[in-house]
Amino acid sequence: MTAPRHLWISASPRAARAAALERLELPPLLAEVSAHHRLRGPYTAVGTLLRAIVPDALERCPDAVTRHDVEILSTTPELRTLVPSARETLTSLAVPKERTRFYSKVRTLRIANGLVDFLNGYLRALGDGPRSLIVHEANQADPTDGEFLAVLLRRISPRFLTVVVTTADVPLGDPVGSPVETLGAALAAHCTRPDVPALASVAYPDDSSLASRFVDGDGTSDDPQEITAYLRLPPTERQALHDLRRHALEAQDAPSLRLGAIVWHAENGGDPAGAGVGALRHALDHCMDLGFYHAVLDYGARGRRLVSYKDNPEQWWAYTTKMTTSLAALGLGEEALPLYDEARELSTSATVHMQAAYATAMIYTRHLGEEQRDHERARRWINQGIAFASQLPDPKDREMQTAFYRNGLALIEMHRGNPEAALALVDTCLDRLDAALEPDEQALHRSVLRHNRAQLCSALGRLDEAFDGFNAVIACDPNYAEYYLDRGILLHRQGRLAEALADYDQAIRLSPPFPEAYYNRAEARSESGDAEGALADFAYVLELDPRLTDAHINRSALLVELAQGDAHALHFAWQSVDQGLAVAAVSPELLCLKGQLHELDDEPEKAAAAYSTALTAAPDFAEAWALRGALAHQGGELTSAISDLEQARSLSDTPGVRFNLAVAYHDAARHDLAVELLDSVLIETEDPDARLQRAKSLIRLGRTDEARKDLEVCRNTDPAYVSQVDELLPGISRT
C-alpha cells in the first residue's frame, strides 16, 4: 500500500490551481492561507495560520503556547496582545543605538522547527482526526515561509496533517546563502503532484476594474490580464489606487501589513521618496532586529532604488549597511565588500568610514571562506575603525565605540592564534566601560564582552575565571540560551554531569529548538547511564536535522552497545546504522558499527568487509584496524590480526588497542612484547583484565613470582576472577 504524501499543485494561472484543488478529497480544513510575501512580508503564511489557531490553542493547550511564545511572537506580532512574552533577552530588548548583537542566520530554522512542534501539539489537542492545511502562492513566499514549509513537509505526517502547497508553474529558485531546508527540495521529496484540469475561457470586465482588482489584491494576482490592465494605467491613476489602498490597510493597525502590502503601496504611490522610503525603513529595521536577513536584502535593494547618497545620505547608508550586515550573516561576505567600497567612494562621513572599516575587518576575519580569510588585512581595517572611534566627540559614545571595535580586534587576535592578547584587549574594554558608563548603560554590549572573556578563559584553561564569567552573564541576561549551553559544555568536560544536564535543560527551555543543545544533552545523558533519555534526544536531533552525521554515529554506537544479547535493540541498531549510512555512506565510524552488528549476527565475513570498506574510506582510522584485527584473531588468523593491530597501535596508542595486541602477541608466543604492552596499560588503567593477561605471559616467561602477585591482586579485586586465577595457579606450581 502506498504511503500517503503531501500534495503540490503547480499550475498557472491561479484559477487553474483552484480548479485542481476542488477535485481533491481532503481531511477537514485546519486553515487556508496565502504565502505571497507582498501581503505581510516574512512569515505571511505562518502569521495567517497562527492568527487563526492561537486563540483556540490558548484554550486547548496553553502550555504549548507558552513553550513556543518566542516563535509565535517573532512571526506574528499581532498576537502580542494575547500571548505574553516570558523569555525576553538583552538582545530582544535592546534599543536600536545599543544593538550590538544580531541573530544567527539559523534562527529562522529554529523558529520553523519550533512552529512545527507547536502545530503538532495543537493538532493533538484537537484530537478529532487528521486535518489539512492549504498554502497558496508558495512560489512567492518569503524565504522564512519557504523554510517553514520545507520543515513542515519533512517532519509532519500526512496521516496527521495533509499539507497542500500551490505554486505557479515556474521554477522554484533557492534563496541566497545556501539555506539548510529549501522549499523546492521538500516539495520534490515529500509531495505528490495531482493532475490539473484544462480551464475554459473566462470573461473579464473592463480594464479599469481589472487594474483596481490587481491593486486591491495587493499585487498578488498572477493573471496576465489584470497585470496588463494595471501597467496600462496612467501613472497618476495607478499611484492614486495605491494610496487609497495603503490608507485602508493602515487603518487596520496590523503590524505585519507594514512588512508587506503597506510597503508595496507606499513605494508605488504618490510619495515614494517620503511615504515609500519611510515604510521600507520601518520594515528594514524590524526584520534586521529579528534576523530575517533575506527580507532585509529585499527592502534594502528597494530602498536604494528610491534614495541616493547625495539626496538622503542617512537613509541610503541605513539601507546599505543593513544589506551588508545581512549578506555577511548569510555567509555572503564577499558580496558585501563592493557595497562598502561604494560607501567609501561616495561618503566623507567619519561615521560611515568608521562603521565600514569595522565591518570590512569582520568580513575578512570571519565571514569569508577559510581560504579567503585574511586576518592581517582585517587587523589593518579594524585599526582604522578604532582610530575613527577614538575621535568621537561624546565621551561615552567614544568609550562605547572604541570598546566595541577593540572587541573586534580581540576576535582577530584570537583567529591569529593570540588568545592572551585577545583576553587583554577584552579586559581593557571592560575596565574602560565600567569607568565611563553607569551600571545600567550598554548592558547588552557589556554582557557580550563578559561572555567573550569567559570563552577566552575557557580556551586558555583558566576555568575558575571562565565559570565566573558565565555565571555573570547569566545573572544579567538570564533568558539567553547560549550562555547556559556554553556553561553546560564546560561543566560536561569536567565530568560534572548533573550540573551540565541542568544547564542543557535550561538552554532547551529558553530557546526555539536547536540541535546542538539536544545533542550535548544526549551525550551527557548517555554518560550518566540514561540510555533511554539519550536515545530520545538523539532521535529529536535527527528529526531537526537528519544530516548530522555525529548524531547518527553516537545514537548507533549506543544502540550497538545495548544490542549485546538483545534482539529488540539489535533491530533498532541496524535501523539506525542504515539511516546513518544513507546520509554518510563512507563514514568510517558507521561502517565500523555495521561491522560490529554483522559480528553480533555471526557474519564474520560481512563484518570484515565492512571494516575493510571503512579503511578504504579512511586508511588512518585506527578503530577499523583494531576491529578487523580483533575479528581476525577470533577467526584464528593470527598473522593478519597482529598486522592490523600493530597498524592500529601506530595510529592510536590507546590502552584498549595495546591490550588486544598483547593478547595476540601472547597467542603468538611473543610474551616479552605482550608483557611490555601490558605493563604500560597497567600504569594507565590498573585494569584487572590486563593484570590477568600479563600473568599468563609472565608464567610463560618463567617469571612466576611476578605472575603470582598479579593473580593475587586479581583474586582480591573481584570475586569474578577467582576461578580464572585458580586455573592458572597450578601452572605456576608446575613451573
XYZ file of C-alpha atoms in Angstrom:
735
model
C 0.000 0.000 0.000
C 1.376 3.403 -0.980
C 2.058 5.694 1.972
C 0.128 8.983 1.896
C 2.061 12.038 0.797
C 1.574 15.765 0.893
C 0.316 17.472 -2.260
C 1.820 20.054 -4.591
C -0.335 21.789 -7.191
C 1.802 23.609 -9.754
C -0.102 25.477 -12.467
C -0.726 28.919 -13.926
C -2.801 30.988 -13.534
C -4.363 30.913 -10.058
C -7.701 29.737 -11.464
C -6.069 26.541 -12.711
C -4.715 25.817 -9.260
C -8.142 26.457 -7.755
C -9.739 24.023 -10.197
C -7.214 21.327 -9.291
C -7.785 21.955 -5.616
C -11.545 21.498 -5.945
C -11.006 17.953 -7.235
C -9.108 16.832 -4.156
C -10.637 14.837 -1.327
C -9.045 16.288 1.777
C -9.494 15.893 5.524
C -11.306 18.717 7.348
C -9.602 22.053 6.814
C -7.334 23.451 9.516
C -6.627 26.653 7.554
C -6.244 28.011 4.047
C -3.610 30.739 3.716
C -1.547 32.634 1.177
C 2.239 32.732 1.411
C 2.678 35.651 -1.017
C 5.334 37.859 0.596
C 3.734 41.010 -0.794
C 0.888 40.618 1.703
C 2.733 40.629 5.019
C 6.420 40.078 4.273
C 8.292 37.407 6.243
C 6.091 34.662 7.678
C 2.997 35.756 5.746
C 1.623 32.202 5.685
C 2.754 31.384 9.216
C 1.246 34.552 10.647
C -2.092 33.955 8.958
C -2.152 30.398 10.280
C -1.217 31.421 13.823
C -3.754 34.240 13.956
C -6.364 31.603 13.122
C -5.376 28.920 15.635
C -3.542 30.517 18.583
C -6.692 31.920 20.266
C -8.122 28.391 20.300
C -4.763 26.922 21.344
C -4.747 29.198 24.374
C -7.880 27.366 25.489
C -6.922 23.831 24.460
C -3.161 23.686 25.075
C -1.919 26.852 26.826
C 1.347 25.162 27.803
C 2.199 24.692 24.116
C 1.616 28.397 23.500
C 3.844 29.326 26.434
C 6.549 26.878 25.325
C 6.608 28.426 21.841
C 5.965 32.083 22.668
C 9.248 33.169 21.042
C 8.316 31.523 17.746
C 4.742 32.844 17.856
C 5.627 36.441 18.704
C 8.625 36.617 16.355
C 6.457 35.644 13.400
C 3.057 37.111 14.307
C 3.335 40.495 16.053
C -0.456 40.932 16.179
C -0.601 38.230 18.858
C 1.342 40.280 21.416
C -1.949 41.341 22.963
C -2.872 37.692 23.555
C 0.429 35.894 24.188
C 2.683 37.226 26.948
C 6.423 37.070 26.347
C 8.232 35.327 29.180
C 11.675 34.908 27.588
C 12.929 38.345 26.607
C 16.712 38.781 26.419
C 19.030 41.771 26.356
C 19.218 41.236 22.604
C 15.454 41.335 22.077
C 15.018 44.299 24.443
C 17.936 46.429 23.241
C 17.087 49.865 21.880
C 18.500 50.440 18.381
C 21.506 52.504 19.497
C 22.588 49.727 21.904
C 22.042 46.826 19.487
C 25.482 45.257 19.089
C 24.467 41.624 18.664
C 22.433 40.199 15.803
C 20.878 36.795 15.484
C 22.482 33.891 13.642
C 21.118 33.046 10.214
C 19.914 29.694 11.598
C 17.488 31.404 13.983
C 14.709 31.201 11.389
C 15.333 27.463 11.069
C 14.988 27.146 14.844
C 11.747 29.106 14.646
C 10.466 26.847 11.871
C 11.151 23.712 13.894
C 9.530 25.226 16.974
C 6.444 26.134 14.966
C 6.158 22.565 13.687
C 6.371 21.324 17.275
C 3.659 23.804 18.283
C 1.443 22.734 15.389
C 1.907 19.079 16.343
C 0.887 19.892 19.904
C -2.172 21.821 18.784
C -3.331 19.065 16.434
C -3.004 16.527 19.247
C -5.063 18.825 21.453
C -7.773 18.985 18.782
C -7.888 15.197 18.901
C -10.532 14.807 16.224
C -8.624 13.118 13.432
C -6.498 14.298 10.524
C -6.697 17.834 9.126
C -5.491 19.626 6.016
C -3.595 22.871 5.513
C -3.686 24.675 2.158
C -0.919 27.162 1.372
C -1.263 29.231 -1.784
C 1.327 31.179 -3.835
C 4.269 29.430 -2.213
C 6.478 30.354 -5.170
C 6.113 33.969 -3.995
C 6.839 33.185 -0.351
C 9.492 34.985 1.636
C 12.317 32.556 2.473
C 11.061 32.386 6.071
C 7.758 30.872 4.938
C 9.562 28.681 2.421
C 11.818 27.346 5.162
C 8.866 26.685 7.467
C 7.000 24.830 4.735
C 10.083 22.767 3.923
C 10.430 21.724 7.570
C 6.697 21.078 7.883
C 6.599 18.862 4.796
C 9.568 16.842 6.063
C 8.557 16.481 9.685
C 4.769 16.153 9.822
C 2.990 13.007 8.691
C 0.312 13.340 6.000
C -1.751 10.943 8.130
C -1.824 13.676 10.751
C -1.915 16.811 8.604
C -2.120 16.814 4.815
C -0.294 19.878 3.522
C -1.374 21.151 0.111
C 1.046 23.634 -1.460
C 0.122 25.562 -4.581
C 2.590 27.369 -6.817
C 2.600 28.969 -10.222
C 4.100 26.822 -12.944
C 7.548 28.383 -12.628
C 10.957 27.174 -11.417
C 11.441 27.481 -7.670
C 14.790 29.104 -7.030
C 16.631 28.676 -3.738
C 17.270 31.735 -1.568
C 20.812 33.068 -1.449
C 23.075 31.894 1.327
C 22.714 28.094 0.954
C 19.822 27.522 3.391
C 19.645 24.143 5.079
C 15.990 23.471 4.221
C 14.596 24.642 0.861
C 11.036 24.534 -0.361
C 11.847 23.209 -3.822
C 13.708 20.202 -2.462
C 10.994 19.488 0.099
C 8.203 19.650 -2.477
C 10.067 17.223 -4.717
C 10.842 14.827 -1.851
C 7.568 14.768 0.070
C 4.727 15.657 -2.311
C 2.587 14.086 -4.983
C 1.520 16.349 -7.871
C -2.159 15.882 -8.775
C -3.412 16.443 -12.305
C -4.527 19.955 -13.244
C -7.691 20.180 -15.383
C -7.869 22.330 -18.508
C -9.644 25.665 -17.995
C -12.422 27.167 -20.064
C -12.004 30.784 -21.172
C -13.164 33.409 -18.681
C -14.955 36.686 -19.468
C -13.390 39.702 -17.760
C -14.834 43.156 -17.013
C -13.315 46.358 -18.345
C -9.658 47.286 -17.897
C -10.126 49.759 -15.061
C -11.866 47.128 -12.934
C -9.080 44.687 -13.670
C -6.463 47.211 -12.582
C -8.351 48.015 -9.389
C -8.695 44.339 -8.668
C -4.915 43.911 -9.009
C -4.192 46.764 -6.601
C -6.855 45.723 -4.107
C -5.324 42.251 -4.197
C -2.033 43.863 -3.136
C -0.326 42.845 -6.345
C -0.551 39.122 -5.653
C -2.507 38.145 -8.776
C -0.683 36.274 -11.499
C -3.489 36.819 -14.004
C -1.893 38.338 -17.109
C -4.970 40.422 -17.953
C -5.034 42.033 -14.510
C -1.304 42.749 -14.670
C -1.581 44.223 -18.168
C -4.509 46.443 -17.175
C -2.572 47.674 -14.147
C 0.523 48.507 -16.202
C -1.569 50.380 -18.802
C -2.979 52.790 -16.262
C -1.590 56.351 -16.400
C 0.964 56.796 -13.577
C -1.156 59.254 -11.618
C -4.182 56.928 -11.636
C -2.039 53.975 -10.627
C -0.499 55.958 -7.765
C -3.925 57.094 -6.599
C -5.113 53.487 -6.385
C -2.034 52.566 -4.337
C -2.523 55.487 -1.954
C -6.185 54.638 -1.443
C -5.369 51.023 -0.683
C -2.478 51.965 1.612
C -4.682 54.235 3.720
C -7.288 51.482 4.040
C -4.648 48.991 5.192
C -3.043 51.418 7.635
C -6.449 51.861 9.267
C -6.396 48.155 10.182
C -3.420 48.784 12.503
C -1.918 45.331 11.809
C 1.886 45.364 12.314
C 2.595 42.612 9.787
C 0.886 44.572 6.998
C 3.675 47.141 7.454
C 6.119 44.474 6.291
C 4.247 43.678 3.097
C 1.304 45.317 1.404
C 1.645 48.743 3.016
C 5.290 48.921 1.935
C 4.435 47.959 -1.640
C 1.651 50.503 -1.905
C 3.742 53.244 -0.307
C 6.688 52.828 -2.657
C 4.361 52.755 -5.685
C 2.019 55.517 -4.541
C 2.198 59.266 -4.967
C 5.010 59.839 -2.422
C 7.686 57.167 -2.916
C 10.516 59.373 -1.615
C 8.580 60.127 1.564
C 5.992 57.503 2.486
C 7.769 54.825 0.434
C 11.189 55.376 1.957
C 9.710 55.574 5.445
C 7.729 52.358 5.045
C 10.732 50.495 3.681
C 12.930 51.744 6.507
C 10.464 50.567 9.141
C 10.300 47.103 7.548
C 14.090 47.030 7.135
C 14.753 47.818 10.811
C 12.127 45.389 12.077
C 13.455 42.468 10.042
C 17.070 43.310 10.846
C 16.352 43.117 14.560
C 14.628 39.738 14.184
C 17.237 38.169 11.907
C 15.060 37.965 8.782
C 18.047 38.679 6.577
C 16.611 37.796 3.169
C 13.838 40.318 3.743
C 16.436 42.922 4.748
C 18.212 42.381 1.434
C 14.913 42.867 -0.391
C 13.928 46.035 1.486
C 17.460 47.400 1.252
C 17.642 46.984 -2.507
C 14.209 48.568 -2.925
C 15.148 51.444 -0.647
C 18.382 52.111 -2.514
C 16.353 52.443 -5.705
C 14.355 55.267 -4.114
C 17.164 57.276 -2.479
C 20.670 58.293 -3.378
C 23.560 59.099 -1.110
C 23.538 62.670 -2.384
C 19.838 63.305 -1.700
C 19.393 61.360 1.544
C 22.696 60.065 2.953
C 21.260 58.862 6.279
C 18.613 56.646 4.684
C 20.956 55.487 1.927
C 23.545 54.375 4.463
C 20.900 52.620 6.606
C 19.726 50.574 3.620
C 23.300 49.866 2.544
C 24.835 48.903 5.873
C 21.933 46.643 6.850
C 22.177 44.916 3.498
C 25.896 44.324 4.018
C 25.360 43.049 7.555
C 22.719 40.662 6.243
C 24.968 39.451 3.445
C 27.681 38.697 5.991
C 25.199 36.908 8.276
C 24.061 34.756 5.352
C 27.637 33.738 4.558
C 27.907 36.092 1.579
C 30.523 38.461 2.949
C 32.326 38.703 -0.363
C 29.216 40.289 -1.900
C 29.174 42.934 0.839
C 32.695 44.227 0.122
C 31.777 46.192 -3.059
C 28.981 47.968 -1.178
C 31.436 49.121 1.475
C 33.798 50.298 -1.256
C 30.915 52.247 -2.787
C 30.195 53.877 0.571
C 33.838 54.875 0.988
C 33.824 56.307 -2.527
C 30.671 58.386 -2.021
C 30.863 59.446 1.602
C 33.056 61.799 3.589
C 31.220 60.947 6.813
C 33.542 59.799 9.579
C 30.749 57.598 10.934
C 30.285 55.834 7.603
C 34.031 55.243 7.222
C 34.302 54.062 10.836
C 31.455 51.578 10.502
C 32.627 50.388 7.086
C 36.140 49.800 8.418
C 34.868 47.676 11.299
C 32.505 45.679 9.128
C 35.165 45.073 6.474
C 37.508 43.778 9.180
C 34.856 41.353 10.394
C 34.280 40.090 6.860
C 37.965 39.322 6.382
C 38.340 37.598 9.740
C 35.082 35.610 9.990
C 32.647 35.962 7.068
C 34.709 34.611 4.171
C 35.652 31.032 3.361
C 38.665 29.700 5.231
C 40.938 30.024 2.209
C 39.870 33.651 1.650
C 40.214 34.936 5.191
C 42.964 37.443 5.812
C 43.437 38.282 9.474
C 46.286 40.701 8.841
C 44.130 42.700 6.434
C 41.329 42.545 8.977
C 43.674 43.974 11.592
C 44.545 46.894 9.326
C 40.866 47.692 8.800
C 39.916 47.364 12.482
C 42.727 49.700 13.490
C 41.324 52.275 11.094
C 37.928 51.881 12.723
C 39.448 52.272 16.192
C 41.210 55.434 15.022
C 37.898 56.931 13.892
C 36.118 55.833 17.086
C 38.759 57.421 19.284
C 37.951 60.823 17.758
C 34.231 60.823 18.554
C 33.299 63.970 20.492
C 30.939 62.496 23.089
C 32.974 60.780 25.865
C 30.520 57.946 26.499
C 29.973 57.292 22.823
C 33.737 57.360 22.284
C 34.363 54.779 25.006
C 31.494 52.592 23.831
C 32.518 52.562 20.176
C 36.198 52.142 20.975
C 35.391 49.187 23.232
C 33.149 47.668 20.573
C 35.873 47.911 17.946
C 38.616 46.680 20.278
C 36.429 43.655 20.933
C 36.549 43.103 17.180
C 40.331 43.355 17.351
C 40.269 40.729 20.118
C 38.415 38.377 17.784
C 41.047 38.934 15.123
C 43.836 38.235 17.624
C 42.049 35.033 18.620
C 41.917 33.997 14.966
C 45.618 34.853 14.621
C 46.397 32.428 17.443
C 46.946 35.042 20.172
C 44.321 34.274 22.851
C 46.289 36.010 25.607
C 46.384 39.219 23.569
C 42.669 38.850 22.875
C 41.928 38.453 26.579
C 43.982 41.524 27.441
C 42.009 43.572 24.918
C 38.666 42.411 26.315
C 39.817 43.177 29.866
C 40.784 46.702 28.808
C 37.408 47.197 27.137
C 35.515 46.111 30.236
C 37.605 48.274 32.565
C 37.137 51.380 30.418
C 33.395 50.857 30.013
C 32.963 50.304 33.751
C 34.776 53.564 34.374
C 32.918 55.604 31.743
C 29.347 54.291 31.927
C 26.644 53.942 34.532
C 25.958 50.337 35.622
C 22.754 50.103 33.556
C 24.165 51.598 30.358
C 25.076 49.414 27.347
C 24.031 46.266 29.203
C 23.939 44.188 26.029
C 27.423 45.025 24.830
C 28.942 44.631 28.275
C 27.335 41.186 28.511
C 28.815 40.323 25.104
C 32.262 41.348 26.351
C 31.907 39.293 29.535
C 30.768 36.300 27.516
C 33.731 36.663 25.179
C 36.019 36.870 28.198
C 34.548 33.677 29.647
C 35.064 31.847 26.363
C 38.669 33.036 26.135
C 39.346 31.943 29.717
C 37.879 28.547 28.920
C 40.118 28.217 25.857
C 43.142 29.193 27.959
C 42.319 26.672 30.687
C 41.501 29.376 33.255
C 38.395 27.507 34.272
C 37.526 29.291 37.515
C 37.519 32.603 35.670
C 35.504 31.059 32.861
C 32.838 29.879 35.280
C 32.764 33.281 36.961
C 32.252 34.868 33.546
C 29.452 32.530 32.507
C 27.765 32.992 35.880
C 27.977 36.773 35.498
C 26.426 36.911 32.034
C 23.665 34.524 33.080
C 22.915 36.757 36.043
C 22.486 39.825 33.837
C 20.791 38.080 30.882
C 19.080 35.011 32.366
C 16.953 34.170 29.317
C 19.786 33.904 26.777
C 20.008 30.200 25.963
C 23.538 30.118 24.509
C 25.060 31.142 27.842
C 23.652 28.033 29.511
C 24.800 25.871 26.626
C 28.359 27.205 26.873
C 28.489 26.749 30.636
C 26.961 23.295 30.284
C 29.657 22.271 27.810
C 32.355 23.400 30.245
C 30.708 21.510 33.111
C 30.347 18.471 30.868
C 34.056 18.485 30.041
C 34.827 18.490 33.756
C 32.631 15.461 34.322
C 30.061 17.436 36.344
C 27.211 15.716 34.541
C 24.290 16.658 36.799
C 25.154 20.358 36.585
C 25.761 20.124 32.843
C 22.401 18.460 32.348
C 20.693 21.218 34.309
C 22.265 23.845 32.041
C 21.360 21.921 28.885
C 17.779 21.648 30.155
C 17.667 25.393 30.684
C 19.118 26.167 27.251
C 16.443 23.940 25.707
C 13.675 25.588 27.722
C 14.685 29.114 26.770
C 15.127 28.773 23.022
C 13.339 27.570 19.934
C 14.709 24.090 19.268
C 18.254 23.775 18.003
C 20.183 20.529 17.546
C 23.324 21.467 19.500
C 21.563 21.650 22.864
C 19.803 18.308 22.441
C 22.962 16.676 21.066
C 25.022 17.743 24.060
C 22.292 16.661 26.446
C 22.112 13.282 24.714
C 25.822 12.735 25.251
C 25.582 13.770 28.907
C 22.582 11.519 29.448
C 24.428 8.618 27.844
C 27.471 9.168 30.054
C 25.267 9.334 33.147
C 23.635 5.991 32.302
C 20.328 7.344 30.996
C 20.291 5.428 27.716
C 16.569 5.946 27.149
C 16.854 9.712 27.567
C 19.937 9.830 25.361
C 18.230 7.903 22.581
C 15.199 10.205 22.759
C 17.436 13.254 22.425
C 19.439 11.784 19.545
C 16.168 10.912 17.778
C 14.960 14.500 18.159
C 18.292 15.890 16.963
C 17.921 13.838 13.803
C 14.324 14.953 13.404
C 15.575 18.542 13.493
C 18.471 17.825 11.135
C 18.659 14.344 9.581
C 22.083 15.116 8.068
C 24.002 15.383 11.342
C 26.431 12.518 10.942
C 27.747 12.703 14.511
C 24.236 12.196 15.879
C 23.769 9.153 13.650
C 27.120 7.793 14.852
C 26.526 8.342 18.555
C 22.958 7.055 18.507
C 24.059 3.988 16.567
C 27.000 3.385 18.906
C 24.697 3.470 21.920
C 22.244 1.098 20.246
C 25.049 -1.286 19.253
C 26.187 -1.307 22.862
C 22.631 -2.078 24.001
C 22.250 -4.747 21.290
C 24.624 -7.179 23.002
C 22.278 -10.101 23.648
C 19.115 -8.064 22.990
C 17.393 -8.898 19.698
C 14.975 -5.970 20.008
C 17.811 -3.479 20.465
C 19.736 -5.181 17.662
C 16.891 -4.441 15.240
C 16.914 -0.752 16.137
C 20.694 -0.655 15.960
C 20.592 -1.958 12.389
C 17.902 0.575 11.530
C 19.970 3.415 12.989
C 23.173 2.394 11.215
C 21.364 2.057 7.888
C 19.814 5.505 8.315
C 23.212 6.961 9.094
C 24.866 5.332 6.101
C 22.094 6.703 3.879
C 23.325 10.166 4.920
C 27.067 9.444 5.143
C 27.793 6.375 3.053
C 31.554 6.365 3.682
C 31.541 7.277 7.352
C 34.238 5.021 8.837
C 32.558 5.182 12.245
C 29.228 3.980 10.879
C 30.907 1.302 8.744
C 32.673 0.005 11.841
C 29.368 -0.096 13.701
C 27.914 -2.012 10.765
C 30.776 -4.477 11.078
C 30.076 -4.930 14.793
C 26.418 -5.640 14.016
C 27.470 -8.275 11.489
C 29.592 -9.820 14.232
C 26.565 -9.898 16.531
C 24.658 -11.602 13.702
C 27.521 -14.149 13.426
C 28.516 -12.944 9.953
C 32.299 -12.569 10.236
C 32.944 -12.276 6.507
C 30.464 -9.410 6.159
C 31.933 -7.793 9.261
C 35.442 -7.953 7.817
C 34.158 -6.469 4.558
C 32.592 -3.554 6.446
C 35.859 -2.869 8.292
C 37.791 -3.036 5.023
C 35.362 -0.592 3.416
C 35.912 1.743 6.348
C 39.663 1.560 5.791
C 39.256 2.256 2.095
C 37.345 5.406 3.042
C 39.721 6.374 5.869
C 43.068 4.493 5.866
C 44.165 6.250 9.061
C 41.080 5.263 11.064
C 42.585 3.295 13.936
C 39.325 1.778 15.179
C 38.753 -0.041 11.879
C 42.240 -1.580 12.013
C 41.637 -2.607 15.620
C 38.238 -4.138 14.955
C 39.394 -6.001 11.865
C 42.430 -7.233 13.765
C 40.324 -8.432 16.683
C 37.972 -10.215 14.261
C 40.899 -11.926 12.527
C 42.207 -13.010 15.927
C 38.850 -14.555 16.788
C 38.967 -16.424 13.482
C 42.407 -17.828 14.189
C 44.168 -15.649 11.589
C 46.962 -14.646 13.964
C 49.352 -13.119 11.443
C 46.653 -10.874 9.955
C 45.406 -9.994 13.420
C 48.833 -8.867 14.610
C 49.436 -6.897 11.421
C 46.133 -4.998 11.762
C 46.518 -4.418 15.496
C 50.067 -3.122 15.081
C 48.769 -0.705 12.455
C 46.009 0.366 14.851
C 48.593 0.993 17.557
C 50.710 3.117 15.236
C 47.676 5.347 14.686
C 46.160 5.363 18.170
C 48.212 4.131 21.110
C 45.231 3.666 23.428
C 45.197 1.127 26.281
C 42.469 -0.891 24.546
C 44.487 -1.294 21.355
C 47.597 -2.226 23.330
C 45.641 -4.803 25.338
C 44.256 -6.508 22.231
C 47.672 -6.535 20.602
C 49.175 -8.027 23.774
C 46.616 -10.854 23.680
C 47.565 -11.543 20.062
C 51.275 -11.483 20.984
C 50.559 -13.959 23.790
C 48.850 -16.343 21.406
C 51.793 -15.993 19.025
C 54.164 -16.832 21.905
C 55.717 -13.352 21.792
C 55.387 -12.981 25.548
C 58.074 -10.397 26.120
C 56.269 -7.986 23.792
C 52.944 -8.836 25.428
C 54.292 -8.065 28.916
C 55.826 -4.802 27.740
C 52.478 -3.639 26.359
C 50.542 -4.758 29.424
C 52.995 -3.004 31.740
C 52.121 0.265 30.023
C 48.391 -0.478 30.148
C 48.519 -1.116 33.896
C 50.416 2.084 34.548
C 47.498 3.970 32.985
C 44.441 1.935 33.954
C 45.011 -0.699 36.697
C 42.681 -2.905 34.617
C 42.277 -6.380 36.235
C 41.867 -7.982 32.801
C 45.243 -6.578 31.788
C 46.766 -7.846 35.014
C 45.336 -11.333 34.448
C 46.581 -11.339 30.872
C 50.033 -10.214 31.989
C 50.151 -13.072 34.478
C 49.573 -15.517 31.618
C 52.589 -14.238 29.688
C 54.715 -13.954 32.825
C 54.053 -17.640 33.505
C 55.226 -18.483 30.001
C 58.380 -16.439 30.571
C 59.065 -18.226 33.861
C 58.587 -15.073 35.941
C 56.379 -16.921 38.386
C 56.741 -14.645 41.419
C 55.534 -11.663 39.387
C 52.728 -13.752 37.913
C 51.626 -14.902 41.396
C 51.441 -11.280 42.587
C 49.251 -10.336 39.613
C 46.949 -13.258 40.222
C 46.577 -12.469 43.927
C 45.678 -8.857 43.075
C 43.027 -10.121 40.638
C 41.608 -12.531 43.240
C 41.356 -9.738 45.814
C 39.943 -7.203 43.342
C 36.843 -9.061 42.217
C 35.437 -12.498 43.088
C 34.640 -12.968 39.400
C 38.352 -13.588 38.787
C 38.723 -16.379 41.375
C 38.020 -19.272 39.019
C 40.414 -17.968 36.354
C 43.120 -17.419 38.961
C 42.627 -20.949 40.316
C 43.062 -22.330 36.798
C 46.412 -20.548 36.387
C 47.953 -21.148 39.810
C 48.674 -24.853 39.186
C 50.657 -23.823 36.144
C 52.837 -21.657 38.360
C 53.384 -24.539 40.776
C 54.434 -26.900 37.987
C 56.816 -24.285 36.667
